[in-house]
Amino acid sequence: MLQLSGEGHPEPGPRYGAYPQPPLGAGHSSVEYDPRPSAVREARAEVRRRLEGWGLADRDGAGDDLVSTAELLVSELATNALLHAASRFRLTLTAAHGVLRCEVSDGGRRVPQVLDAGSSQSGRGMFLVEALARRWGCHQDGPGKTVWFELGTCACEGCGRRQP
């Protein structure tokens, strides 16, 4: 891990009374990783740590699914960054208003493609993102790109599932 930003929001109290408080489960975190295989494991651990810290784990059983899905999809995006960009990558997590947004930014320009799951040994990461995320996309950022996905964070019926 190279750089960590976006620690928790201030606790409500007299000292912070004038500041609007974020909604339940809100948070923002951004961490940059060196291009080494252990970075994928570190990114997965960061996802779990942040979601637990934001109170998004173990919420009526939906939290376990949210954390597991977010960990899986982040590891797919981080692996793609390592394999295809071979550069540092930044994991940014944002949670607010019932949505978790996970972004992986890297120095590569290659836009990810959704491939058929088939029987190949690789190329299934974006297929999983397509299947499990509520929404996902990619945009160019100067010399690199950011690939992102969103998941719903509440336990209500259909939350976080892909919208038709």
Coordinates of C-alpha atoms in Angstrom, one line a residue:
M1 CA 0.0 0.0 0.0
L2 CA 1.4 3.4 -0.9
Q3 CA -1.1 6.0 0.1
L4 CA -4.3 6.0 2.2
S5 CA -6.9 8.7 2.3
G6 CA -10.5 9.0 3.2
E7 CA -10.6 8.0 6.9
G8 CA -14.0 8.0 8.6
H9 CA -16.3 10.9 9.0
P10 CA -16.4 12.9 12.3
E11 CA -18.6 11.5 15.0
P12 CA -21.7 13.6 15.8
G13 CA -21.2 15.8 18.9
P14 CA -20.9 19.4 20.0
R15 CA -17.5 19.8 18.2
Y16 CA -19.0 18.7 14.8
G17 CA -22.5 19.9 15.3
A18 CA -22.5 22.4 12.5
Y19 CA -21.4 19.7 9.9
P20 CA -24.1 17.7 8.2
Q21 CA -23.6 14.0 9.0
P22 CA -23.4 11.4 6.3
P23 CA -26.2 8.9 5.8
L24 CA -25.9 5.5 7.6
G25 CA -23.3 3.4 5.9
A26 CA -21.6 6.3 4.1
G27 CA -17.9 6.5 3.6
H28 CA -15.1 7.3 1.2
S29 CA -11.7 5.6 0.9
S30 CA -8.9 5.7 -1.7
V31 CA -5.8 3.5 -1.6
E32 CA -3.0 3.2 -4.1
Y33 CA -1.1 -0.1 -4.7
D34 CA 2.2 -1.0 -6.3
P35 CA 2.0 -3.5 -9.2
R36 CA 2.7 -6.7 -7.4
P37 CA 0.6 -9.9 -6.9
S38 CA 0.0 -9.3 -3.2
A39 CA -1.8 -6.0 -4.1
V40 CA -4.9 -8.0 -5.1
R41 CA -5.1 -9.6 -1.7
E42 CA -4.5 -6.3 0.0
A43 CA -7.3 -4.6 -2.1
R44 CA -9.7 -7.4 -1.1
A45 CA -8.8 -6.9 2.6
E46 CA -9.3 -3.2 2.3
V47 CA -12.8 -3.7 0.9
R48 CA -13.8 -5.9 3.8
R49 CA -12.2 -3.6 6.4
R50 CA -13.9 -0.5 5.0
L51 CA -17.4 -2.1 4.6
E52 CA -17.2 -3.5 8.1
G53 CA -16.1 -0.1 9.4
W54 CA -19.0 1.6 7.6
G55 CA -21.5 -0.8 9.1
L56 CA -22.3 -2.4 5.7
A57 CA -21.4 -6.0 6.8
D58 CA -23.8 -8.4 8.5
R59 CA -26.9 -6.2 7.9
D60 CA -29.8 -8.7 7.9
G61 CA -27.7 -11.2 6.1
A62 CA -27.3 -9.0 3.0
G63 CA -24.0 -7.6 4.3
D64 CA -22.2 -10.9 3.9
D65 CA -23.3 -11.1 0.3
L66 CA -22.4 -7.4 -0.3
V67 CA -18.9 -7.8 1.2
S68 CA -18.2 -11.1 -0.7
T69 CA -19.4 -9.7 -4.0
A70 CA -17.5 -6.5 -3.6
E71 CA -14.3 -8.4 -2.7
L72 CA -14.7 -10.7 -5.7
L73 CA -15.3 -7.9 -8.2
V74 CA -12.6 -5.7 -6.8
S75 CA -10.1 -8.6 -7.1
E76 CA -11.1 -9.1 -10.7
L77 CA -10.6 -5.4 -11.5
A78 CA -7.3 -5.3 -9.6
T79 CA -6.1 -8.4 -11.4
N80 CA -6.9 -6.8 -14.7
A81 CA -5.0 -3.7 -13.7
L82 CA -1.9 -5.8 -12.9
L83 CA -2.1 -8.1 -16.0
H84 CA -3.1 -5.5 -18.6
A85 CA -1.7 -2.2 -17.3
A86 CA 1.3 -3.4 -15.2
S87 CA 1.1 -0.1 -13.4
R88 CA 0.2 1.2 -9.9
F89 CA -3.5 1.1 -9.4
R90 CA -5.9 3.1 -7.1
L91 CA -8.9 1.5 -5.4
T92 CA -11.6 4.0 -4.5
L93 CA -14.6 3.0 -2.5
T94 CA -17.6 5.3 -2.0
A95 CA -20.8 4.4 -0.1
A96 CA -23.8 6.6 0.3
H97 CA -27.6 6.6 -0.2
G98 CA -27.8 2.8 -0.7
V99 CA -25.0 2.5 -3.3
L100 CA -21.5 1.2 -3.0
R101 CA -19.3 2.3 -5.9
C102 CA -15.9 0.6 -6.3
E103 CA -13.4 2.1 -8.8
V104 CA -10.0 0.8 -9.9
S105 CA -7.8 3.3 -11.8
D106 CA -4.7 2.3 -13.6
G107 CA -2.2 3.6 -16.2
G108 CA -3.5 1.4 -19.1
R109 CA -5.7 2.6 -21.9
R110 CA -7.2 -0.8 -22.9
V111 CA -10.9 -0.8 -22.3
P112 CA -12.2 -4.0 -20.6
Q113 CA -14.3 -6.4 -22.7
V114 CA -17.0 -8.7 -21.4
L115 CA -16.1 -12.2 -22.7
D116 CA -18.2 -15.3 -22.7
A117 CA -17.4 -17.3 -19.6
G118 CA -16.6 -20.4 -21.8
S119 CA -13.9 -22.8 -20.7
S120 CA -10.9 -20.6 -21.0
Q121 CA -8.6 -20.1 -18.1
S122 CA -8.8 -16.2 -18.2
G123 CA -11.0 -13.5 -19.5
R124 CA -14.0 -14.1 -17.1
G125 CA -13.5 -11.1 -14.8
M126 CA -15.6 -8.7 -16.7
F127 CA -18.2 -11.4 -17.2
L128 CA -18.6 -11.6 -13.5
V129 CA -18.7 -7.8 -13.1
E130 CA -21.5 -7.8 -15.8
A131 CA -23.4 -10.5 -14.1
L132 CA -23.2 -9.4 -10.5
A133 CA -22.9 -5.5 -10.5
R134 CA -25.9 -3.3 -10.5
R135 CA -24.1 -1.1 -13.1
W136 CA -20.5 -0.8 -14.3
G137 CA -18.5 1.3 -16.7
C138 CA -15.1 2.6 -17.8
H139 CA -13.8 6.0 -18.6
Q140 CA -10.5 7.4 -19.7
D141 CA -8.5 9.4 -17.1
G142 CA -5.7 11.3 -18.8
P143 CA -3.1 8.7 -19.6
G144 CA -5.1 5.9 -17.9
K145 CA -8.6 4.6 -17.2
T146 CA -11.0 4.0 -14.4
V147 CA -13.2 0.9 -14.3
W148 CA -16.0 1.0 -11.8
F149 CA -19.1 -0.9 -10.6
E150 CA -21.9 -0.3 -8.3
L151 CA -23.8 -2.5 -5.8
G152 CA -26.8 -1.8 -3.7
T153 CA -26.2 -1.7 0.1
C154 CA -29.6 -2.2 1.6
A155 CA -31.4 -5.4 2.3
C156 CA -34.6 -4.6 0.4
E157 CA -35.8 -6.9 -2.4
G158 CA -33.8 -6.4 -5.6
C159 CA -31.4 -3.9 -4.1
G160 CA -28.0 -4.3 -5.8
R161 CA -29.3 -6.5 -8.5
R162 CA -28.8 -5.6 -12.1
Q163 CA -31.5 -3.3 -13.4
P164 CA -33.1 -4.3 -16.7

